[in-house]
CSV table of C-alpha atoms in Angstrom, one decimal:
chain,number,residue,atom,x,y,z
A,804,UNK,CA,-26.7,-30.0,-37.1
A,805,UNK,CA,-25.5,-26.8,-35.5
A,806,UNK,CA,-27.5,-27.5,-32.4
A,807,UNK,CA,-25.9,-30.9,-32.0
A,808,UNK,CA,-22.3,-29.4,-32.4
A,809,UNK,CA,-23.1,-26.9,-29.7
A,810,UNK,CA,-24.5,-29.6,-27.5
A,811,UNK,CA,-21.3,-31.7,-28.0
A,812,UNK,CA,-19.1,-28.7,-27.2
A,813,UNK,CA,-20.9,-28.1,-23.9
A,814,UNK,CA,-21.0,-31.8,-22.9
A,815,UNK,CA,-17.5,-32.7,-23.8
A,816,UNK,CA,-15.9,-29.3,-23.7
A,817,UNK,CA,-13.3,-27.4,-25.8
A,818,UNK,CA,-9.6,-27.4,-25.6
A,819,UNK,CA,-7.5,-24.1,-25.6
A,820,UNK,CA,-3.7,-23.5,-25.6
A,821,UNK,CA,-1.6,-20.5,-25.0
A,822,UNK,CA,2.2,-20.2,-25.7
A,823,UNK,CA,4.3,-17.5,-24.2
A,824,UNK,CA,7.9,-17.2,-25.7
A,825,UNK,CA,9.5,-15.3,-22.9
A,826,UNK,CA,13.0,-13.9,-22.6
A,827,UNK,CA,14.0,-16.5,-20.0
A,828,UNK,CA,11.5,-19.4,-20.5
A,829,UNK,CA,9.1,-20.6,-23.1
A,830,UNK,CA,5.7,-21.8,-21.7
A,831,UNK,CA,2.8,-23.6,-22.9
A,832,UNK,CA,-0.6,-24.2,-21.1
A,833,UNK,CA,-3.4,-26.3,-22.3
A,834,UNK,CA,-6.9,-26.2,-20.8
A,835,UNK,CA,-10.0,-28.1,-21.1
A,836,UNK,CA,-13.3,-26.1,-20.7
A,837,UNK,CA,-16.5,-27.9,-19.8
A,838,UNK,CA,-19.7,-26.2,-18.7
A,839,UNK,CA,-17.7,-23.0,-17.6
A,840,UNK,CA,-15.1,-25.0,-15.6
A,841,UNK,CA,-11.5,-24.3,-16.7
A,842,UNK,CA,-9.3,-27.3,-16.2
A,843,UNK,CA,-5.6,-27.2,-16.8
A,844,UNK,CA,-4.6,-30.5,-18.4
A,845,UNK,CA,-1.1,-29.7,-19.5
A,846,UNK,CA,1.9,-27.3,-18.9
A,847,UNK,CA,5.2,-27.3,-20.5
A,848,UNK,CA,8.1,-25.0,-19.5
A,849,UNK,CA,11.6,-25.0,-20.9
A,850,UNK,CA,14.5,-22.6,-19.9
A,851,UNK,CA,15.6,-21.2,-23.2
A,852,UNK,CA,17.2,-17.9,-21.9
A,853,UNK,CA,16.6,-16.2,-25.3
A,854,UNK,CA,17.7,-12.9,-23.9
A,855,UNK,CA,21.2,-14.3,-23.1
A,856,UNK,CA,21.8,-14.4,-26.9
A,857,UNK,CA,21.5,-10.7,-27.4
A,858,UNK,CA,24.8,-9.0,-28.3
A,859,UNK,CA,25.7,-5.3,-27.9
A,860,UNK,CA,23.9,-4.6,-31.1
A,861,UNK,CA,20.7,-6.4,-29.9
A,862,UNK,CA,21.1,-9.1,-32.4
A,863,UNK,CA,20.2,-12.8,-31.4
A,864,UNK,CA,23.0,-15.3,-31.9
A,865,UNK,CA,22.5,-18.6,-33.8
A,866,UNK,CA,22.9,-20.7,-30.6
A,867,UNK,CA,20.1,-19.0,-28.6
A,868,UNK,CA,17.7,-19.1,-31.7
A,869,UNK,CA,18.4,-22.8,-32.1
A,870,UNK,CA,17.6,-23.5,-28.5
A,871,UNK,CA,14.3,-21.7,-29.1
A,872,UNK,CA,13.5,-23.6,-32.2
A,873,UNK,CA,14.2,-27.0,-30.5
A,874,UNK,CA,11.8,-26.1,-27.7
A,875,UNK,CA,9.1,-25.2,-30.3
A,876,UNK,CA,9.5,-28.5,-32.0
A,877,UNK,CA,8.2,-30.1,-28.6
A,878,UNK,CA,5.4,-27.7,-28.4
A,879,UNK,CA,4.3,-28.1,-32.0
A,880,UNK,CA,3.2,-31.8,-31.6
A,881,UNK,CA,0.8,-31.0,-28.8
A,882,UNK,CA,-0.7,-28.1,-30.7
A,883,UNK,CA,-1.7,-30.2,-33.4
A,884,UNK,CA,-4.7,-31.5,-31.4
A,885,UNK,CA,-6.0,-28.0,-30.7
A,886,UNK,CA,-8.3,-26.1,-33.0
A,887,UNK,CA,-6.3,-23.2,-34.7
A,888,UNK,CA,-8.9,-20.7,-33.5
A,889,UNK,CA,-8.4,-21.7,-29.8
A,890,UNK,CA,-4.5,-21.1,-29.9
A,891,UNK,CA,-2.6,-18.0,-29.1
A,892,UNK,CA,1.0,-17.6,-29.4
A,893,UNK,CA,2.9,-14.5,-28.3
A,894,UNK,CA,6.6,-13.4,-27.9
A,895,UNK,CA,7.7,-10.6,-25.5
A,896,UNK,CA,10.7,-8.5,-24.6
A,897,UNK,CA,13.7,-10.1,-26.4
A,898,UNK,CA,11.9,-10.4,-29.7
A,899,UNK,CA,10.7,-6.9,-29.3
A,900,UNK,CA,14.4,-5.8,-28.9
A,901,UNK,CA,16.1,-8.2,-31.3
A,902,UNK,CA,17.2,-6.6,-34.7
A,903,UNK,CA,17.1,-10.0,-36.4
A,904,UNK,CA,13.8,-11.1,-34.8
A,905,UNK,CA,12.3,-11.7,-38.1
A,906,UNK,CA,14.6,-14.6,-38.8
A,907,UNK,CA,13.6,-16.3,-35.6
A,908,UNK,CA,9.9,-15.6,-36.1
A,909,UNK,CA,9.8,-17.0,-39.7
A,910,UNK,CA,11.2,-20.4,-38.6
A,911,UNK,CA,9.0,-20.4,-35.4
A,912,UNK,CA,5.8,-19.9,-37.5
A,913,UNK,CA,6.9,-22.8,-39.8
A,914,UNK,CA,7.4,-25.1,-36.8
A,915,UNK,CA,4.2,-24.2,-35.1
A,916,UNK,CA,2.2,-23.8,-38.2
A,917,UNK,CA,0.5,-20.9,-36.5
A,918,UNK,CA,1.0,-17.1,-36.4
A,919,UNK,CA,3.2,-15.7,-33.8
A,920,UNK,CA,2.5,-12.2,-32.4
A,921,UNK,CA,5.2,-10.0,-30.9
A,922,UNK,CA,3.2,-8.1,-28.4
A,923,UNK,CA,4.1,-4.6,-27.0
A,924,UNK,CA,5.2,-4.0,-23.5
A,925,UNK,CA,1.8,-2.5,-22.6
A,926,UNK,CA,-0.1,-5.4,-24.1
A,927,UNK,CA,2.1,-7.8,-22.2
A,928,UNK,CA,1.3,-5.9,-19.1
A,929,UNK,CA,-2.5,-6.1,-19.9
A,930,UNK,CA,-2.5,-9.8,-20.5
A,931,UNK,CA,-0.5,-10.5,-17.3
A,932,UNK,CA,-3.0,-8.5,-15.3
A,933,UNK,CA,-5.8,-10.5,-16.7
A,934,UNK,CA,-4.2,-13.7,-15.9
A,935,UNK,CA,-3.4,-12.6,-12.3
A,936,UNK,CA,-6.9,-11.1,-11.9
A,937,UNK,CA,-8.6,-14.3,-12.9
A,938,UNK,CA,-6.5,-16.6,-10.8
A,939,UNK,CA,-5.9,-14.5,-7.7
A,940,UNK,CA,-9.1,-12.3,-7.3
A,941,UNK,CA,-8.7,-9.6,-4.7
A,942,UNK,CA,-10.8,-6.8,-3.3
A,943,UNK,CA,-9.9,-3.2,-4.1
A,944,UNK,CA,-7.0,-1.8,-6.1
A,945,UNK,CA,-4.2,-4.3,-6.8
A,946,UNK,CA,-0.6,-3.8,-7.6
A,947,UNK,CA,0.8,-6.5,-10.0
A,948,UNK,CA,4.4,-7.1,-10.7
A,949,UNK,CA,6.0,-9.6,-13.3
A,950,UNK,CA,9.8,-9.8,-13.6
A,951,UNK,CA,10.6,-11.4,-17.0
A,952,UNK,CA,13.9,-12.2,-18.5
A,953,UNK,CA,14.2,-8.9,-20.3
A,954,UNK,CA,11.3,-6.7,-19.2
A,955,UNK,CA,9.4,-6.0,-15.9
A,956,UNK,CA,5.8,-5.1,-16.0
A,957,UNK,CA,4.0,-3.1,-13.3
A,958,UNK,CA,0.3,-2.8,-13.3
A,959,UNK,CA,-2.4,-1.1,-11.0
A,960,UNK,CA,-5.9,-2.6,-11.6
A,961,UNK,CA,-9.2,-3.2,-10.0
A,962,UNK,CA,-11.0,-6.5,-10.4
A,963,UNK,CA,-10.6,-7.4,-14.2
A,964,UNK,CA,-9.7,-3.9,-15.3
A,965,UNK,CA,-6.1,-2.7,-15.5
A,966,UNK,CA,-5.9,1.0,-14.6
A,967,UNK,CA,-2.4,2.0,-15.1
A,968,UNK,CA,0.5,-0.1,-16.5
A,969,UNK,CA,4.1,0.1,-17.5
A,970,UNK,CA,6.7,-2.1,-19.1
A,971,UNK,CA,10.4,-1.4,-18.1
A,972,UNK,CA,13.4,-2.8,-20.1
A,973,UNK,CA,15.0,-4.7,-17.2
A,974,UNK,CA,14.9,-8.4,-16.5
A,975,UNK,CA,16.6,-11.3,-14.7
A,976,UNK,CA,18.4,-12.5,-17.7
A,977,UNK,CA,19.6,-9.2,-19.0
A,978,UNK,CA,20.7,-8.0,-15.6
A,979,UNK,CA,22.5,-11.4,-15.0
A,980,UNK,CA,24.5,-10.7,-18.0
A,981,UNK,CA,25.2,-7.2,-17.3
A,982,UNK,CA,25.8,-7.0,-13.5
A,983,UNK,CA,26.6,-10.6,-12.3
A,984,UNK,CA,29.2,-11.4,-15.1
A,985,UNK,CA,30.7,-14.7,-14.9
A,986,UNK,CA,28.4,-15.8,-12.1
A,987,UNK,CA,30.1,-13.6,-9.5
A,988,UNK,CA,28.0,-12.5,-6.7
A,989,UNK,CA,29.3,-9.5,-4.7
A,990,UNK,CA,28.0,-6.6,-2.6
A,991,UNK,CA,29.1,-4.2,-5.4
A,992,UNK,CA,27.3,-6.1,-8.0
A,993,UNK,CA,24.0,-6.0,-6.1
A,994,UNK,CA,24.6,-2.3,-5.6
A,995,UNK,CA,25.2,-1.7,-9.2
A,996,UNK,CA,22.1,-3.8,-10.2
A,997,UNK,CA,19.9,-2.1,-7.7
A,998,UNK,CA,21.1,1.3,-8.7
A,999,UNK,CA,20.2,0.6,-12.5
A,1000,UNK,CA,16.8,-0.8,-11.4
A,1001,UNK,CA,16.1,2.2,-9.3
A,1002,UNK,CA,17.0,4.5,-12.1
A,1003,UNK,CA,14.3,2.9,-14.4
A,1004,UNK,CA,11.7,2.5,-11.5
A,1005,UNK,CA,12.0,6.0,-10.0
A,1006,UNK,CA,11.0,7.5,-13.4
A,1007,UNK,CA,7.6,5.9,-13.2
A,1008,UNK,CA,7.2,5.4,-9.5
A,1009,UNK,CA,5.0,8.5,-8.8
A,1010,UNK,CA,2.4,7.4,-11.2
A,1011,UNK,CA,1.9,4.2,-9.1
A,1012,UNK,CA,2.5,5.8,-5.7
A,1013,UNK,CA,-0.5,8.1,-6.2
A,1014,UNK,CA,-3.0,5.1,-6.2
A,1015,UNK,CA,-4.3,3.6,-2.9
A,1016,UNK,CA,-3.6,-0.1,-3.6
A,1017,UNK,CA,-4.4,-2.6,-0.9
A,1018,UNK,CA,-2.8,-5.8,-2.5
A,1019,UNK,CA,0.4,-6.5,-4.1
A,1020,UNK,CA,0.7,-9.7,-6.3
A,1021,UNK,CA,3.9,-11.2,-7.9
A,1022,UNK,CA,3.5,-13.1,-11.0
A,1023,UNK,CA,5.7,-16.1,-11.5
A,1024,UNK,CA,9.5,-15.9,-11.9
A,1025,UNK,CA,11.4,-14.4,-8.9
A,1026,UNK,CA,8.4,-14.0,-6.6
A,1027,UNK,CA,7.5,-17.7,-7.2
A,1028,UNK,CA,11.1,-18.8,-6.5
A,1029,UNK,CA,11.1,-16.7,-3.2
A,1030,UNK,CA,7.7,-18.2,-2.2
A,1031,UNK,CA,9.1,-21.6,-2.8
A,1032,UNK,CA,12.0,-20.7,-0.4
A,1033,UNK,CA,9.8,-19.6,2.4
A,1034,UNK,CA,7.7,-22.7,2.0
A,1035,UNK,CA,10.7,-24.9,2.1
A,1036,UNK,CA,11.9,-23.1,5.3
A,1037,UNK,CA,8.6,-23.5,7.0
A,1038,UNK,CA,7.4,-20.0,6.7
A,1039,UNK,CA,3.7,-19.3,5.8
A,1040,UNK,CA,3.8,-15.6,4.9
A,1041,UNK,CA,3.9,-13.0,2.1
A,1042,UNK,CA,7.2,-11.9,0.7
A,1043,UNK,CA,8.5,-9.0,2.8
A,1044,UNK,CA,11.5,-6.7,2.4
A,1045,UNK,CA,13.4,-8.0,5.3
A,1046,UNK,CA,13.2,-11.5,3.9
A,1047,UNK,CA,14.6,-10.0,0.6
A,1048,UNK,CA,17.5,-8.3,2.4
A,1049,UNK,CA,18.3,-11.6,4.2
A,1050,UNK,CA,18.3,-13.5,0.9
A,1051,UNK,CA,20.6,-10.8,-0.6
A,1052,UNK,CA,23.1,-11.3,2.2
A,1053,UNK,CA,23.0,-15.1,1.8
A,1054,UNK,CA,23.7,-14.7,-2.0
A,1055,UNK,CA,26.6,-12.4,-1.3
A,1056,UNK,CA,28.0,-14.9,1.3
A,1057,UNK,CA,27.9,-17.7,-1.3
A,1058,UNK,CA,30.1,-15.6,-3.7
A,1059,UNK,CA,29.1,-17.2,-6.9
A,1060,UNK,CA,26.2,-18.7,-8.6
A,1061,UNK,CA,28.1,-22.1,-8.7
A,1062,UNK,CA,28.2,-21.9,-5.0
A,1063,UNK,CA,24.7,-20.6,-4.4
A,1064,UNK,CA,23.1,-22.8,-1.7
A,1065,UNK,CA,19.7,-21.6,-0.3
A,1066,UNK,CA,17.2,-24.1,1.0
A,1067,UNK,CA,14.2,-24.1,-1.3
A,1068,UNK,CA,16.0,-22.5,-4.4
A,1069,UNK,CA,15.8,-24.9,-7.4
A,1070,UNK,CA,19.0,-25.4,-9.5
A,1071,UNK,CA,17.4,-24.2,-12.6
A,1072,UNK,CA,16.6,-20.8,-10.9
A,1073,UNK,CA,20.1,-20.2,-9.5
A,1074,UNK,CA,21.7,-18.5,-12.4
A,1075,UNK,CA,19.0,-15.7,-12.6
A,1076,UNK,CA,18.1,-15.6,-8.9
A,1077,UNK,CA,20.5,-12.8,-7.7
A,1078,UNK,CA,19.6,-10.5,-10.7
A,1079,UNK,CA,15.8,-11.1,-10.2
A,1080,UNK,CA,16.2,-10.5,-6.4
A,1081,UNK,CA,18.0,-7.2,-7.0
A,1082,UNK,CA,15.1,-6.0,-9.2
A,1083,UNK,CA,12.5,-7.1,-6.7
A,1084,UNK,CA,14.3,-5.3,-3.8
A,1085,UNK,CA,14.5,-2.1,-5.9
A,1086,UNK,CA,10.7,-2.4,-6.6
A,1087,UNK,CA,9.8,-2.9,-2.9
A,1088,UNK,CA,11.9,0.1,-2.0
A,1089,UNK,CA,10.7,2.5,-4.8
A,1090,UNK,CA,7.0,1.6,-4.5
A,1091,UNK,CA,7.0,1.2,-0.7
A,1092,UNK,CA,5.6,-2.3,-0.9
A,1093,UNK,CA,5.1,-3.8,2.5
A,1094,UNK,CA,4.2,-7.4,1.4
A,1095,UNK,CA,3.7,-9.3,-1.7
A,1096,UNK,CA,1.7,-12.6,-2.4
A,1097,UNK,CA,2.3,-14.8,-5.3
A,1098,UNK,CA,-0.5,-14.9,-7.9
A,1099,UNK,CA,-1.8,-18.0,-9.5
A,1100,UNK,CA,-1.3,-16.9,-13.0
A,1101,UNK,CA,0.5,-14.7,-15.4
A,1102,UNK,CA,0.7,-13.9,-19.1
A,1103,UNK,CA,-0.3,-17.4,-20.6
A,1104,UNK,CA,-3.3,-17.6,-18.2
A,1105,UNK,CA,-4.3,-14.1,-19.4
A,1106,UNK,CA,-4.2,-15.3,-23.1
A,1107,UNK,CA,-6.3,-18.3,-22.1
A,1108,UNK,CA,-9.0,-16.3,-20.2
A,1109,UNK,CA,-9.0,-13.6,-22.9
A,1110,UNK,CA,-10.5,-16.3,-25.1
A,1111,UNK,CA,-13.1,-17.1,-22.6
A,1112,UNK,CA,-15.0,-13.9,-22.2
A,1113,UNK,CA,-18.0,-15.8,-20.7
A,1114,UNK,CA,-15.9,-17.3,-18.0
A,1115,UNK,CA,-14.0,-14.2,-17.0
A,1116,UNK,CA,-17.3,-12.3,-16.2
A,1117,UNK,CA,-18.0,-14.8,-13.3
A,1118,UNK,CA,-16.9,-14.4,-9.6
A,1119,UNK,CA,-13.7,-16.3,-9.7
A,1120,UNK,CA,-13.5,-17.2,-6.0
A,1121,UNK,CA,-17.2,-18.2,-5.7
A,1122,UNK,CA,-16.9,-20.2,-8.9
A,1123,UNK,CA,-13.9,-22.0,-7.4
A,1124,UNK,CA,-15.7,-22.8,-4.1
A,1125,UNK,CA,-19.0,-23.9,-6.0
A,1126,UNK,CA,-17.0,-26.3,-8.1
A,1127,UNK,CA,-15.1,-27.7,-5.1
A,1128,UNK,CA,-18.4,-28.2,-3.3
A,1129,UNK,CA,-19.9,-30.0,-6.2
A,1130,UNK,CA,-16.9,-32.1,-6.9
A,1131,UNK,CA,-16.6,-33.3,-3.3
A,1132,UNK,CA,-20.5,-33.5,-2.6
A,1133,UNK,CA,-20.5,-30.9,0.0
A,1134,UNK,CA,-23.9,-30.1,1.7
A,1135,UNK,CA,-24.2,-26.6,0.1
A,1136,UNK,CA,-27.1,-25.4,2.4
A,1137,UNK,CA,-25.3,-26.5,5.5
A,1138,UNK,CA,-22.0,-25.0,4.3
A,1139,UNK,CA,-23.8,-21.6,3.7
A,1140,UNK,CA,-25.4,-21.8,7.1
A,1141,UNK,CA,-22.0,-22.2,8.8
A,1142,UNK,CA,-20.7,-19.4,6.7
A,1143,UNK,CA,-23.5,-17.0,7.6
A,1144,UNK,CA,-23.1,-17.7,11.4
A,1145,UNK,CA,-19.2,-17.5,11.2
A,1146,UNK,CA,-19.3,-14.2,9.4
A,1147,UNK,CA,-22.0,-12.7,11.8
A,1148,UNK,CA,-19.7,-13.6,14.7
A,1149,UNK,CA,-16.6,-12.3,12.9
A,1150,UNK,CA,-18.2,-8.9,12.4
A,1151,UNK,CA,-18.7,-8.7,16.2
A,1152,UNK,CA,-15.2,-9.8,16.8
A,1153,UNK,CA,-13.6,-7.4,14.3
A,1154,UNK,CA,-15.7,-4.6,15.9
A,1155,UNK,CA,-14.1,-5.2,19.3
A,1156,UNK,CA,-10.5,-6.2,18.5
A,1157,UNK,CA,-8.1,-4.7,16.0
A,1158,UNK,CA,-6.9,-8.1,14.5
A,1159,UNK,CA,-8.8,-8.2,11.2
A,1160,UNK,CA,-7.2,-7.8,7.8
A,1161,UNK,CA,-8.5,-7.4,4.3
A,1162,UNK,CA,-8.4,-11.1,3.8
A,1163,UNK,CA,-10.4,-12.0,7.0
A,1164,UNK,CA,-13.9,-12.6,5.5
A,1165,UNK,CA,-12.4,-14.1,2.3
A,1166,UNK,CA,-10.5,-16.8,4.4
A,1167,UNK,CA,-13.2,-17.4,7.0
A,1168,UNK,CA,-16.0,-17.6,4.4
A,1169,UNK,CA,-14.2,-20.0,2.2
A,1170,UNK,CA,-13.2,-22.3,5.2
A,1171,UNK,CA,-16.7,-22.3,6.3
A,1172,UNK,CA,-18.0,-23.4,3.0
A,1173,UNK,CA,-15.4,-26.1,2.7
A,1174,UNK,CA,-15.1,-27.3,6.3
A,1175,UNK,CA,-16.9,-30.7,5.4
A,1176,UNK,CA,-15.0,-31.3,2.2
A,1177,UNK,CA,-13.2,-34.2,3.9
A,1178,UNK,CA,-16.6,-36.1,4.4
A,1179,UNK,CA,-16.1,-37.2,0.8
A,1180,UNK,CA,-13.6,-39.7,2.3
A,1181,UNK,CA,-15.1,-40.6,5.6
A,1182,UNK,CA,-16.5,-39.0,8.9
A,1183,UNK,CA,-14.3,-39.9,11.7
A,1184,UNK,CA,-11.2,-38.0,10.5
A,1185,UNK,CA,-12.9,-35.8,7.9
A,1186,UNK,CA,-11.2,-32.6,9.2
A,1187,UNK,CA,-7.8,-34.3,8.4
A,1188,UNK,CA,-9.0,-35.5,5.0
A,1189,UNK,CA,-10.1,-31.8,4.3
A,1190,UNK,CA,-6.5,-30.7,5.1
A,1191,UNK,CA,-5.2,-33.3,2.7
A,1192,UNK,CA,-7.6,-32.4,-0.1
A,1193,UNK,CA,-7.0,-28.6,0.3
A,1194,UNK,CA,-3.2,-29.2,0.3
A,1195,UNK,CA,-3.5,-30.8,-3.2
A,1196,UNK,CA,-6.2,-29.2,-5.2
A,1197,UNK,CA,-5.9,-25.8,-6.9
A,1198,UNK,CA,-8.2,-22.9,-5.8
A,1199,UNK,CA,-8.1,-20.2,-8.6
A,1200,UNK,CA,-9.0,-16.8,-7.1
A,1201,UNK,CA,-7.1,-17.4,-3.9
A,1202,UNK,CA,-3.4,-16.6,-3.2
A,1203,UNK,CA,-1.0,-19.2,-1.8
A,1204,UNK,CA,-1.1,-17.6,1.7
A,1205,UNK,CA,-5.0,-17.5,1.7
A,1206,UNK,CA,-5.0,-21.2,0.5
A,1207,UNK,CA,-2.8,-22.2,3.4
A,1208,UNK,CA,-5.0,-20.4,5.9
A,1209,UNK,CA,-8.2,-22.1,4.5
A,1210,UNK,CA,-6.5,-25.4,4.8
A,1211,UNK,CA,-5.4,-24.9,8.3
A,1212,UNK,CA,-8.7,-23.6,9.5
A,1213,UNK,CA,-10.5,-26.6,8.0
A,1214,UNK,CA,-7.9,-29.0,9.6
A,1215,UNK,CA,-8.6,-27.5,13.1
A,1216,UNK,CA,-12.4,-27.0,12.9
A,1217,UNK,CA,-13.3,-29.8,15.2
A,1218,UNK,CA,-11.8,-32.0,18.1
A,1219,UNK,CA,-8.5,-31.0,19.7
A,1220,UNK,CA,-7.0,-27.7,18.8
A,1221,UNK,CA,-3.2,-27.7,17.9
A,1222,UNK,CA,-2.1,-24.6,19.7
A,1223,UNK,CA,1.0,-24.3,17.5
A,1224,UNK,CA,-0.7,-24.5,14.1
A,1225,UNK,CA,-0.4,-20.9,13.3
A,1226,UNK,CA,3.2,-20.4,14.6
A,1227,UNK,CA,4.6,-20.7,11.0
A,1228,UNK,CA,2.7,-17.6,10.0
A,1229,UNK,CA,4.0,-14.2,10.4
A,1230,UNK,CA,3.1,-12.5,13.7
A,1231,UNK,CA,0.9,-10.0,11.9
A,1232,UNK,CA,-1.5,-12.8,10.9
A,1233,UNK,CA,-1.5,-15.0,14.0
A,1234,UNK,CA,-4.1,-13.1,16.0
A,1235,UNK,CA,-6.5,-13.0,13.1
A,1236,UNK,CA,-6.3,-16.7,12.3
A,1237,UNK,CA,-6.6,-17.7,16.0
A,1238,UNK,CA,-9.8,-15.6,16.1
A,1239,UNK,CA,-11.1,-17.0,12.9
A,1240,UNK,CA,-10.5,-20.5,14.1
A,1241,UNK,CA,-12.5,-20.0,17.3
A,1242,UNK,CA,-15.3,-18.3,15.3
A,1243,UNK,CA,-15.4,-21.1,12.8
A,1244,UNK,CA,-15.5,-23.9,15.5
A,1245,UNK,CA,-18.4,-22.0,17.3
A,1246,UNK,CA,-20.3,-21.7,14.2
A,1247,UNK,CA,-20.0,-25.4,13.4
A,1248,UNK,CA,-21.4,-26.2,16.7
A,1249,UNK,CA,-24.3,-23.8,16.5
A,1250,UNK,CA,-25.3,-25.3,13.1
A,1251,UNK,CA,-25.1,-28.9,14.4
A,1252,UNK,CA,-28.7,-29.8,13.7
A,1253,UNK,CA,-28.3,-28.6,10.0
A,1254,UNK,CA,-31.6,-26.6,10.0
A,1255,UNK,CA,-31.6,-22.8,10.1
A,1256,UNK,CA,-34.8,-22.6,12.4
A,1257,UNK,CA,-32.6,-24.0,15.2
A,1258,UNK,CA,-29.8,-21.4,14.9
A,1259,UNK,CA,-30.1,-18.5,17.5
A,1260,UNK,CA,-29.0,-14.9,17.4
A,1261,UNK,CA,-25.9,-14.8,19.6
A,1262,UNK,CA,-24.1,-11.9,21.0
A,1263,UNK,CA,-20.3,-12.1,21.2
A,1264,UNK,CA,-18.3,-10.1,23.9
A,1265,UNK,CA,-14.5,-10.2,23.5
A,1266,UNK,CA,-12.1,-9.4,26.4
A,1267,UNK,CA,-8.8,-10.3,25.0
A,1268,UNK,CA,-8.7,-14.2,25.0
A,1269,UNK,CA,-11.8,-14.4,27.0
A,1270,UNK,CA,-15.0,-14.6,24.8
A,1271,UNK,CA,-18.5,-14.6,26.3
A,1272,UNK,CA,-21.4,-16.0,24.1
A,1273,UNK,CA,-24.8,-14.7,25.3
A,1274,UNK,CA,-27.9,-16.6,24.0
A,1275,UNK,CA,-31.6,-15.8,24.1
A,1276,UNK,CA,-33.1,-16.5,27.5
A,1277,UNK,CA,-33.9,-20.1,27.9
A,1278,UNK,CA,-32.5,-21.1,24.6
A,1279,UNK,CA,-29.6,-23.4,26.0
A,1280,UNK,CA,-31.8,-25.2,28.4
A,1281,UNK,CA,-34.2,-26.0,25.5
A,1282,UNK,CA,-31.4,-27.3,23.3
A,1283,UNK,CA,-29.4,-29.8,25.5
A,1284,UNK,CA,-27.5,-31.4,22.6
A,1285,UNK,CA,-26.0,-28.1,21.4
A,1286,UNK,CA,-25.5,-27.0,25.0
A,1287,UNK,CA,-23.5,-30.1,25.6
A,1288,UNK,CA,-21.5,-29.6,22.5
A,1289,UNK,CA,-20.8,-26.0,23.5
A,1290,UNK,CA,-19.6,-27.2,27.0
A,1291,UNK,CA,-17.2,-29.5,25.3
A,1292,UNK,CA,-16.0,-26.8,23.0
A,1293,UNK,CA,-15.4,-24.5,25.9
A,1294,UNK,CA,-13.1,-27.2,27.4
A,1295,UNK,CA,-11.3,-27.8,24.1
A,1296,UNK,CA,-10.6,-24.0,23.8
A,1297,UNK,CA,-9.6,-23.8,27.5
A,1298,UNK,CA,-6.9,-26.5,26.7
A,1299,UNK,CA,-5.6,-24.4,23.9
A,1300,UNK,CA,-5.2,-21.4,26.2
A,1301,UNK,CA,-8.4,-19.5,25.5
A,1302,UNK,CA,-11.6,-19.0,27.7
A,1303,UNK,CA,-15.1,-19.3,26.3
A,1304,UNK,CA,-18.2,-18.7,28.4
A,1305,UNK,CA,-21.7,-19.4,27.2
A,1306,UNK,CA,-24.7,-18.0,29.1
């Protein structure tokens, strides 16, 4: 009987739920786990702004508590279908601070029919890092930042392990109430908010600055809102300090939250956007952050993956790629061959030109493995179908910027090259992406016969935009099909403003 139950769980999967009662929003995420694959099947988010109900004595008012309870009534019905052992419900900064939190918690537990845990700031930071690490895997040390409604978490970690973490008592809701009273946005308000944020950050900054971190990831909230603004304005890039200063100027010019009009900023984010922006600017300045990417997860994802120890031990990126290849029936052997050839050429390119970044092999390797994902639909325009698929599926383990680059490389891996495809990326990334595209296209041609025994050892010589491929003596003559395809590729790259010579 026990064996049958285990078989059923493996075949049909199990359901898990995580509920995060934040100071700004209440979140619930529900996942279905089947054979190690974690599928999000439901998300609910409601703006409760619990922190706005704190008075000067840190007591929650009745109105804010009622908003919270009404939200939990919605959550409770969905939780009835989840095994109690597979549910985690936590509350964060506001209920840590509120002197009458016990009143809210007692009724909340009655509504949810489940224990509610008010977690410490350090535990919140640890769970945030876990959610970020699983959904946005990165190499080396990473700096993770989450700006909540009443607290901000800063974490340094490596892979799945947080190394140093801190929770600060500042958030977009509490700062909105304190420094942007009545919805007024002025330069003085920003100065005061940033000064207060700096006072808190500067006390702990030295402990973070002593680490050599290579990636900075923002978890939800303000970083997510800014990323959406960049996307709406046609900018494919990480968040940079000059972008933040420009947004601050726009906010001040609008004069009030009611008049706030920024392309890409959703209405439900407007009230807390200036305060969150002030905190983020202060973090960039105090921690010397050059650029920040948005992560794929945060606290609630950390709670989910904390219940799935067997899943979190896997390589998140490769697991994602393997699942995508299986789902869309990609030829795995051919995909791996193209990846092997592309990376071999990439290593030669990076040794000769200073254009490669930390993300180079990650992006190129993924694009090579997924370049034929569009064949699931049909052959003639499979590069376009691949672009469409990669625009609409999630890729846990990759940041938004990485996903965009992978999509665009797949879209351009064959036929005519759109010379302007990478214009929407920051100038720091363009040379790398153009080089990766040329490498990928050459690798696809060299692997044309789909058998490793026909793939030669090739030497790549790079002289700015002029590339020379040198083959073993007599190889091109003995492989007329690939020779012809390479000649066509030389012509296509020439039309895109690049020179490719094969000899």
